[in-house]
Coordinates of C-alpha atoms in Angstrom, one line a residue:
X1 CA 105.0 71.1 41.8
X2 CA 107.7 68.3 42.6
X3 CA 110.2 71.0 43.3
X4 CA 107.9 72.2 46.8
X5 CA 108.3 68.8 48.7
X6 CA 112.1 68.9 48.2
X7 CA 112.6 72.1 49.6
X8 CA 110.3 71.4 52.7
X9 CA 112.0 68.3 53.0
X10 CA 115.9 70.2 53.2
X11 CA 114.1 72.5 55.5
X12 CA 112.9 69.8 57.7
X13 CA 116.6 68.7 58.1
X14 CA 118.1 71.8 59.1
X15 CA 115.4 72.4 61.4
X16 CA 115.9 68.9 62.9
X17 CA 119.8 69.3 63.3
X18 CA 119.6 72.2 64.9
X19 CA 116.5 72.5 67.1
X20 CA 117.7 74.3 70.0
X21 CA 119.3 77.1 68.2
X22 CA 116.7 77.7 65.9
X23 CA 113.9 77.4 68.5
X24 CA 115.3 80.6 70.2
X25 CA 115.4 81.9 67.1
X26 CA 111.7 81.4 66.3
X27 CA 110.5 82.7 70.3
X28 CA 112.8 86.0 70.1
X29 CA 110.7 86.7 66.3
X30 CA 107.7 86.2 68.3
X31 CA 108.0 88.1 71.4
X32 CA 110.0 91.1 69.0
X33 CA 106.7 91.1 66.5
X34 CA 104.4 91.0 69.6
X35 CA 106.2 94.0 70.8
X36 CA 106.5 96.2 68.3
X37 CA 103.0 95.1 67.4
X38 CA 101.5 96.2 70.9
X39 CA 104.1 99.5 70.6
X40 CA 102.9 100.4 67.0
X41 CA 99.5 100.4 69.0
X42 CA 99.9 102.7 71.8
X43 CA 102.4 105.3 70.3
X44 CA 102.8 104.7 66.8
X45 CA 99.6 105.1 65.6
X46 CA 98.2 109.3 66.1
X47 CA 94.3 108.2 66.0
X48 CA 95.1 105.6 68.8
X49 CA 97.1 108.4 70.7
X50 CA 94.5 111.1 70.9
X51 CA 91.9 108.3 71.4
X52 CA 94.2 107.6 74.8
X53 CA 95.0 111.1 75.7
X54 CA 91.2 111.9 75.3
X55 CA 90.2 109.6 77.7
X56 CA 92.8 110.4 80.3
X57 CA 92.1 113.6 79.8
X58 CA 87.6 113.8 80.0
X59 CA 86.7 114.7 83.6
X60 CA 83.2 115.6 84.2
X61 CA 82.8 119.1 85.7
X62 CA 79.9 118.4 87.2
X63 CA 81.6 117.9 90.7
X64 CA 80.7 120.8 92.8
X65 CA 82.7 123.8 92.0
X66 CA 83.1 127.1 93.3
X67 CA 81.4 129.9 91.8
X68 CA 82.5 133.6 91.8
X69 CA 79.3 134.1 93.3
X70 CA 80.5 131.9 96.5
X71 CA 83.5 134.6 96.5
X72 CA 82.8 136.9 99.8
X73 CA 80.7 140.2 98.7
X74 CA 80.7 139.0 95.1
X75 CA 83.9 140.8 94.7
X76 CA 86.1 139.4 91.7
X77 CA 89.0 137.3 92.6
X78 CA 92.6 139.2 93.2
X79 CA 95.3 138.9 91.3
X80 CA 98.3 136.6 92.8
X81 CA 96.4 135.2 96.2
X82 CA 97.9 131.5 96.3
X83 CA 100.6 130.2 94.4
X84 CA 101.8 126.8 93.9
X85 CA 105.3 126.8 92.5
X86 CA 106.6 123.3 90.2
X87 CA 110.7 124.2 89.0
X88 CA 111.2 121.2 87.4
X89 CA 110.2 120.3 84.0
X90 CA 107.6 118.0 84.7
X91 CA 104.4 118.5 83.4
X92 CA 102.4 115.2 84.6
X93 CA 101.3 115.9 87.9
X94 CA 100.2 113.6 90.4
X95 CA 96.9 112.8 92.5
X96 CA 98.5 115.1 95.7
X97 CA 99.6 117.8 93.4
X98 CA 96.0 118.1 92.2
X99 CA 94.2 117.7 95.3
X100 CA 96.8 120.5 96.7
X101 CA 95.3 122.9 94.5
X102 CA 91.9 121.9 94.1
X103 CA 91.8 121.8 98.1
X104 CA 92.6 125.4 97.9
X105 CA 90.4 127.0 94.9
X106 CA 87.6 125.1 97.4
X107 CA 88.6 126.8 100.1
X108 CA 89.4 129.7 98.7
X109 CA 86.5 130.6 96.0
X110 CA 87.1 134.3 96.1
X111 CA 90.9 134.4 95.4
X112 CA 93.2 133.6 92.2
X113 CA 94.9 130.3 92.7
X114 CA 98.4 130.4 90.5
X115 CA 100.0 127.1 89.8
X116 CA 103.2 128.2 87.7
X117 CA 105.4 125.5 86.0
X118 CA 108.8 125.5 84.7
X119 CA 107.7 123.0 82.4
X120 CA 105.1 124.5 80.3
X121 CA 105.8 126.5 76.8
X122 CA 106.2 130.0 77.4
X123 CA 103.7 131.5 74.8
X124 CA 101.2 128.0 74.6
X125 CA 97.7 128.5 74.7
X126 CA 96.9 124.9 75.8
X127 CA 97.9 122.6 78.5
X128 CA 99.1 119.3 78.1
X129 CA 97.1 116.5 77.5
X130 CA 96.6 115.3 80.9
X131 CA 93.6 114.5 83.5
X132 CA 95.1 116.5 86.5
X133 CA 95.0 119.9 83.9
X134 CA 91.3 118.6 82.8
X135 CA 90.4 118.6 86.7
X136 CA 92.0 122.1 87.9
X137 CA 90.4 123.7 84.5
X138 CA 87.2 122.7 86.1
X139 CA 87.7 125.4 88.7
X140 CA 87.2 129.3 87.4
X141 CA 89.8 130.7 90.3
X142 CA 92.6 128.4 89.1
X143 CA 95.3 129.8 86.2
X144 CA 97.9 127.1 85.2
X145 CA 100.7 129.9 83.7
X146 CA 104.5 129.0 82.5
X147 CA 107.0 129.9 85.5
X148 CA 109.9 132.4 84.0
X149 CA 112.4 132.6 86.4
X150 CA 114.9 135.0 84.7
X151 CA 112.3 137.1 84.8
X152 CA 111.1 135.9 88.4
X153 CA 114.3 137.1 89.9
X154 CA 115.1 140.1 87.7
X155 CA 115.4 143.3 90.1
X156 CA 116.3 141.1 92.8
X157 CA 119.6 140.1 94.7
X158 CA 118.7 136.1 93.4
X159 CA 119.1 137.6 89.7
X160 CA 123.0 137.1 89.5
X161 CA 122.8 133.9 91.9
X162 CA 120.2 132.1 89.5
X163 CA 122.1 133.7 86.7
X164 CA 125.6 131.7 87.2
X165 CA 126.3 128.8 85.1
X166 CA 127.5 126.7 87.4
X167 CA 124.8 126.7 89.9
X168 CA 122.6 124.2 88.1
X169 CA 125.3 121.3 88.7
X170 CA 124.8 121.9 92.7
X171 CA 123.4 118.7 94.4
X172 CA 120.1 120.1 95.7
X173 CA 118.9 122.9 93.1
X174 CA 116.1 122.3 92.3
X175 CA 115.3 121.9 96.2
X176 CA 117.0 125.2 96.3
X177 CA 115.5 126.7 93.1
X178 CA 112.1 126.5 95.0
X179 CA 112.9 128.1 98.3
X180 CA 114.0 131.0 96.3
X181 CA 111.4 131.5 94.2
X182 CA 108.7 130.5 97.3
X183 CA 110.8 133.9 99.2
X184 CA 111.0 136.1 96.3
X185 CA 107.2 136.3 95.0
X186 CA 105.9 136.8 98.4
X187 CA 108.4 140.0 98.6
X188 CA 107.1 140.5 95.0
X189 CA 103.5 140.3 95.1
X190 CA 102.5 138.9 98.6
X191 CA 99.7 136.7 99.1
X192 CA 100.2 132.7 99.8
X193 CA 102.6 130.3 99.4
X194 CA 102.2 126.6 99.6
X195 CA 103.9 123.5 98.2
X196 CA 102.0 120.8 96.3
X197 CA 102.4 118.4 98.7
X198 CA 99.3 120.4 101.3
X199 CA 95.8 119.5 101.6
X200 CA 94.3 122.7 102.7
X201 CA 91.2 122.7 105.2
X202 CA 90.2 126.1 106.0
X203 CA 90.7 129.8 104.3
X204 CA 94.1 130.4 105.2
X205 CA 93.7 134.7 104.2
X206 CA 93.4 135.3 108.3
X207 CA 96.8 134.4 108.5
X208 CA 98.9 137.3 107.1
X209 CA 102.7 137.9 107.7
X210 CA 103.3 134.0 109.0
X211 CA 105.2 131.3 108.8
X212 CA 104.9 127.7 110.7
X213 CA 106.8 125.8 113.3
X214 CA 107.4 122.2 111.9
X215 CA 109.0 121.2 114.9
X216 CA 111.1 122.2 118.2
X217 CA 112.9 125.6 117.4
X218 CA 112.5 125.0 113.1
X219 CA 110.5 127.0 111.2
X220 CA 109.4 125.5 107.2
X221 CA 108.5 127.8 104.3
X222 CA 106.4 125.1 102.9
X223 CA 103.5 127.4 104.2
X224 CA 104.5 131.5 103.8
X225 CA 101.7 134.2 103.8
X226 CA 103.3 137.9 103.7
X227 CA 102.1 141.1 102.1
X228 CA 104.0 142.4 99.3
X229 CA 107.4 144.4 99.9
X230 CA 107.6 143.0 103.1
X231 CA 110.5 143.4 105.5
X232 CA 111.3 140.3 106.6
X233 CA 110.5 138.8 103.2
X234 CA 113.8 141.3 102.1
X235 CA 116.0 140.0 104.6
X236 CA 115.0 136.6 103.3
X237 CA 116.4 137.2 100.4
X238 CA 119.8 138.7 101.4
X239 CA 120.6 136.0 103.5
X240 CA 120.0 133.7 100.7
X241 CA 123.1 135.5 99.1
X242 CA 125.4 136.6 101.8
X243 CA 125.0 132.8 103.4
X244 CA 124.7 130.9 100.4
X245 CA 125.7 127.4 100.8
X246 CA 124.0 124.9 98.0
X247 CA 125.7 122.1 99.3
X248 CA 124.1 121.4 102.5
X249 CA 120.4 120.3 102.6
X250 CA 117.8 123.0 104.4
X251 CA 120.5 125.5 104.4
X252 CA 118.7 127.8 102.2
X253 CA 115.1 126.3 102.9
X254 CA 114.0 125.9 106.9
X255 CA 117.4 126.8 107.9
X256 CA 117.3 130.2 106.0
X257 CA 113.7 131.3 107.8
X258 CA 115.1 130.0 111.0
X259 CA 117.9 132.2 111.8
X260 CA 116.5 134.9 110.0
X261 CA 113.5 134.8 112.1
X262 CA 116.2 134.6 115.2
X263 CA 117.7 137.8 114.3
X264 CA 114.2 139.6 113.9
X265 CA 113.0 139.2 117.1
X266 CA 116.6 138.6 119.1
X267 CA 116.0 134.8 119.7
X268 CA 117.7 131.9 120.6
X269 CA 114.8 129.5 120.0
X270 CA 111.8 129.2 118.4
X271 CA 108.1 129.2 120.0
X272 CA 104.7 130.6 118.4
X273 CA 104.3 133.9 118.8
X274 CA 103.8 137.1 116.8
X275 CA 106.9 139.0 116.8
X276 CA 107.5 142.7 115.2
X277 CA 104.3 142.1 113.4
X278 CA 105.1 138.2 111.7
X279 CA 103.9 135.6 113.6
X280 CA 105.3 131.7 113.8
X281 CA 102.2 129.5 113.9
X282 CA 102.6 126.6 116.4
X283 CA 103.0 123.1 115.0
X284 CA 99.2 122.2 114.5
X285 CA 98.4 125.4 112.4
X286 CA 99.9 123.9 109.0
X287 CA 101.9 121.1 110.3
X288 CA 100.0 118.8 112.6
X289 CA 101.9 115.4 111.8
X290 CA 105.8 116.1 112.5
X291 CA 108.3 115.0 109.7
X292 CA 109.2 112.2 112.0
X293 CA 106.0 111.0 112.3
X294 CA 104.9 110.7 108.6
X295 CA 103.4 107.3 109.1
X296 CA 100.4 108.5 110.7
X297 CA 99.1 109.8 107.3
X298 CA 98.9 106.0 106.1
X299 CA 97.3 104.7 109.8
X300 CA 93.3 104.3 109.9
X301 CA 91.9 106.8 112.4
X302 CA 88.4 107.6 113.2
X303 CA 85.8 110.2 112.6
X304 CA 86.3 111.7 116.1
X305 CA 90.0 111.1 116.0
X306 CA 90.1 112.7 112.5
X307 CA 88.3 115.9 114.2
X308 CA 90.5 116.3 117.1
X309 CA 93.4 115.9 115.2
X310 CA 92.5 118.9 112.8
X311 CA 90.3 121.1 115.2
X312 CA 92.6 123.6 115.3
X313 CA 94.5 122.7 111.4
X314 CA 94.3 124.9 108.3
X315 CA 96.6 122.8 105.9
X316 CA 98.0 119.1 106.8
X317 CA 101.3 118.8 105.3
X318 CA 101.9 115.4 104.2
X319 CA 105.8 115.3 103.6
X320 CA 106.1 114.2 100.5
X321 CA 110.1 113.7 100.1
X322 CA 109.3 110.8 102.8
X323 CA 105.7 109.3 102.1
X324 CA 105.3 109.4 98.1
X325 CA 106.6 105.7 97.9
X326 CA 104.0 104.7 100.1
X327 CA 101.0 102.6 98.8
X328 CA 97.4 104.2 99.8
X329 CA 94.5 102.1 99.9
X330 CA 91.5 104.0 98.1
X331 CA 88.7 103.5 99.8
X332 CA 89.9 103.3 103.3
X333 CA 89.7 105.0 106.8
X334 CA 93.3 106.1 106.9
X335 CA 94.0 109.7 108.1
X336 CA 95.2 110.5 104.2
X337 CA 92.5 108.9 102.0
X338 CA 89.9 110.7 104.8
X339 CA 91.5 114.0 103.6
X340 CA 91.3 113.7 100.2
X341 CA 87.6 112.4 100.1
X342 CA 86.1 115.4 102.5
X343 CA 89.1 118.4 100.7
X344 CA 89.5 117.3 96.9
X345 CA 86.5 115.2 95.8
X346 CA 87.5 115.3 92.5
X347 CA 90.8 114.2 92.8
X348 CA 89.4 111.9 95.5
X349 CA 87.0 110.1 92.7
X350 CA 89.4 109.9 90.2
X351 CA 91.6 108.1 92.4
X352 CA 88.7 105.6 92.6
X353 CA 88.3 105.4 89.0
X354 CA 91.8 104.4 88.4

């Protein structure tokens, strides 16, 4: 009993003669147990983590969905109508990626909507755990599949292209990576093309063998809608090899359909028309607000304004390499959070939750 006093008292001293030092010493134990305290409960412990990925994960499918009955003539949904293509390994995907797609299953009840991922297990029969794949399940004509390119490309000239070692250390692959496999399932298996970066308005099946103007004399191949085997789909894909250049930005993307599109109609520039059977869509068809002009999606516009604008629109591209930093206010009037309250509702009220 006499021994405890003593050895508070020596502890006392040291304490006292050095306070500083041994002040930090106590804060740093505190903030260190508080953190792997606070760590242990989010990751370390597997009840707590599938108690958070449930909850990320529940969406309520009672938000109105199409039905294969809403498909025209109750015919069954065929195979390979849209696709959306992801080549990098990501597997999180974010608010625009899921109202992209859900925009399009809307609009587009009676066709298959394929979102393929580089990122998934090949062979998995479950998603990841992750709201955006809980939202898209809700929809019958979506199929979230693994994207394989070797055997994407096999019996094509982009085989021994994707094939070489090297190519993956290029600057802009996986920029690159997506304008070839964009070019190579339309001459595959036709249908529709669009990045995940699209809110799509209206059934986009009217518009077969096209391509849009983005701006004065450019075509983009963020939009492409070609039947199967098709001509100018081939020569796509040989002028990806012949010109080949992976260090120059657009080279093998808007570039690429640009010139060829020059050399199947004998053009110098650019204008909508329908030319030896594929037609270049003016601006407003798919790309209503220029590149330059990307700030408009973030500006409040009005009901009437909002109508004008997209009278004669089928898809609003929303360039995300140039707005996804921006902050969107959710509720608001701006031309973007207008968009994804009357085209993905889901995605729309999700955004509200969070």
């Amino acid at each position: 009993m006499l021994r405890m006093p003593n050895c508070l008292l020596k502890l006392t001293r040291v304490v006292m003669s050095h306070k500083p030092r041994v002040l930090l010493i106590l804060i740093f134990m505190f903030v260190s147990f508080a953190y792997i305290k606070l760590y242990w409960r989010i990751t370390g412990n597997p009840k707590s983590r599938d108690h958070l990925y449930s909850l990320s994960a529940e969406i309520n499918c009672a938000h109105s969905v199409p039905s294969s009955h809403d498909s025209a003539g109750g015919t069954p949904p065929s195979p390979g109508n849209l696709f959306f293509v992801e080549t990098s390994e990501q597997t999180n995907p974010s608010y625009l990626f899921s109202c992209s797609v859900e925009s399009a299953a809307r609009t587009h009840p009676g066709s298959r909507v394929m979102v393929l991922m580089k990122g998934l297990a090949k062979g998995s029969t479950s998603l990841p755990k992750h709201w955006a794949f809980s939202l898209l399940s809700c929809f019958p004509n979506v199929e979230i599949q693994p994207l394989d390119l070797t055997e994407l490309f096999s019996g094509t000239p982009l085989k021994k292209w994707y094939l070489w070692p090297l190519r993956h250390w290029e600057p802009y692959f996986l920029t690159i990576l997506s304008d070839a496999c964009r070019i190579v399932l339309m001459w595959k298996f036709g249908g529709i093309y669009l990045d995940t970066d699209f809110i799509v308005l209206k059934n986009l099946q009217n518009l077969t063998n096209a391509l849009g103007i983005q701006c004065e004399g450019e075509l983009n191949g963020a939009f492409l809608s070609f039947k199967p085997k098709h001509k100018f789909m081939e020569l796509c894909m040989q002028d990806f090899v012949q010109n080949y250049n992976g260090w120059v930005w657009g080279h093998q993307g808007p570039e690429l359909l640009t010139r060829v599109f020059k050399k199947w109609c004998s053009l110098r520039t650019i204008e909508s028309m329908n030319c030896k059977g594929v037609s270049a869509l003016a601006p407003e068809a798919v790309y209503p607000i220029p590149w330059q002009d990307w700030k408009k999606l973030f500006e409040t516009v009005s009901a009437l304004e909002l109508h004008k604008l997209l009278k004669n629109t089928y898809a609003v591209h929303t360039w995300n390499k140039m707005s996804h930093g921006t902050k969107l206010e959710i509720p608001s009037q701006t031309l973007l959070a207008q968009l994804y309250s009357q085209f993905c509702p889901a995605t729309y009220a999700k955004m509200k939750q969070d």
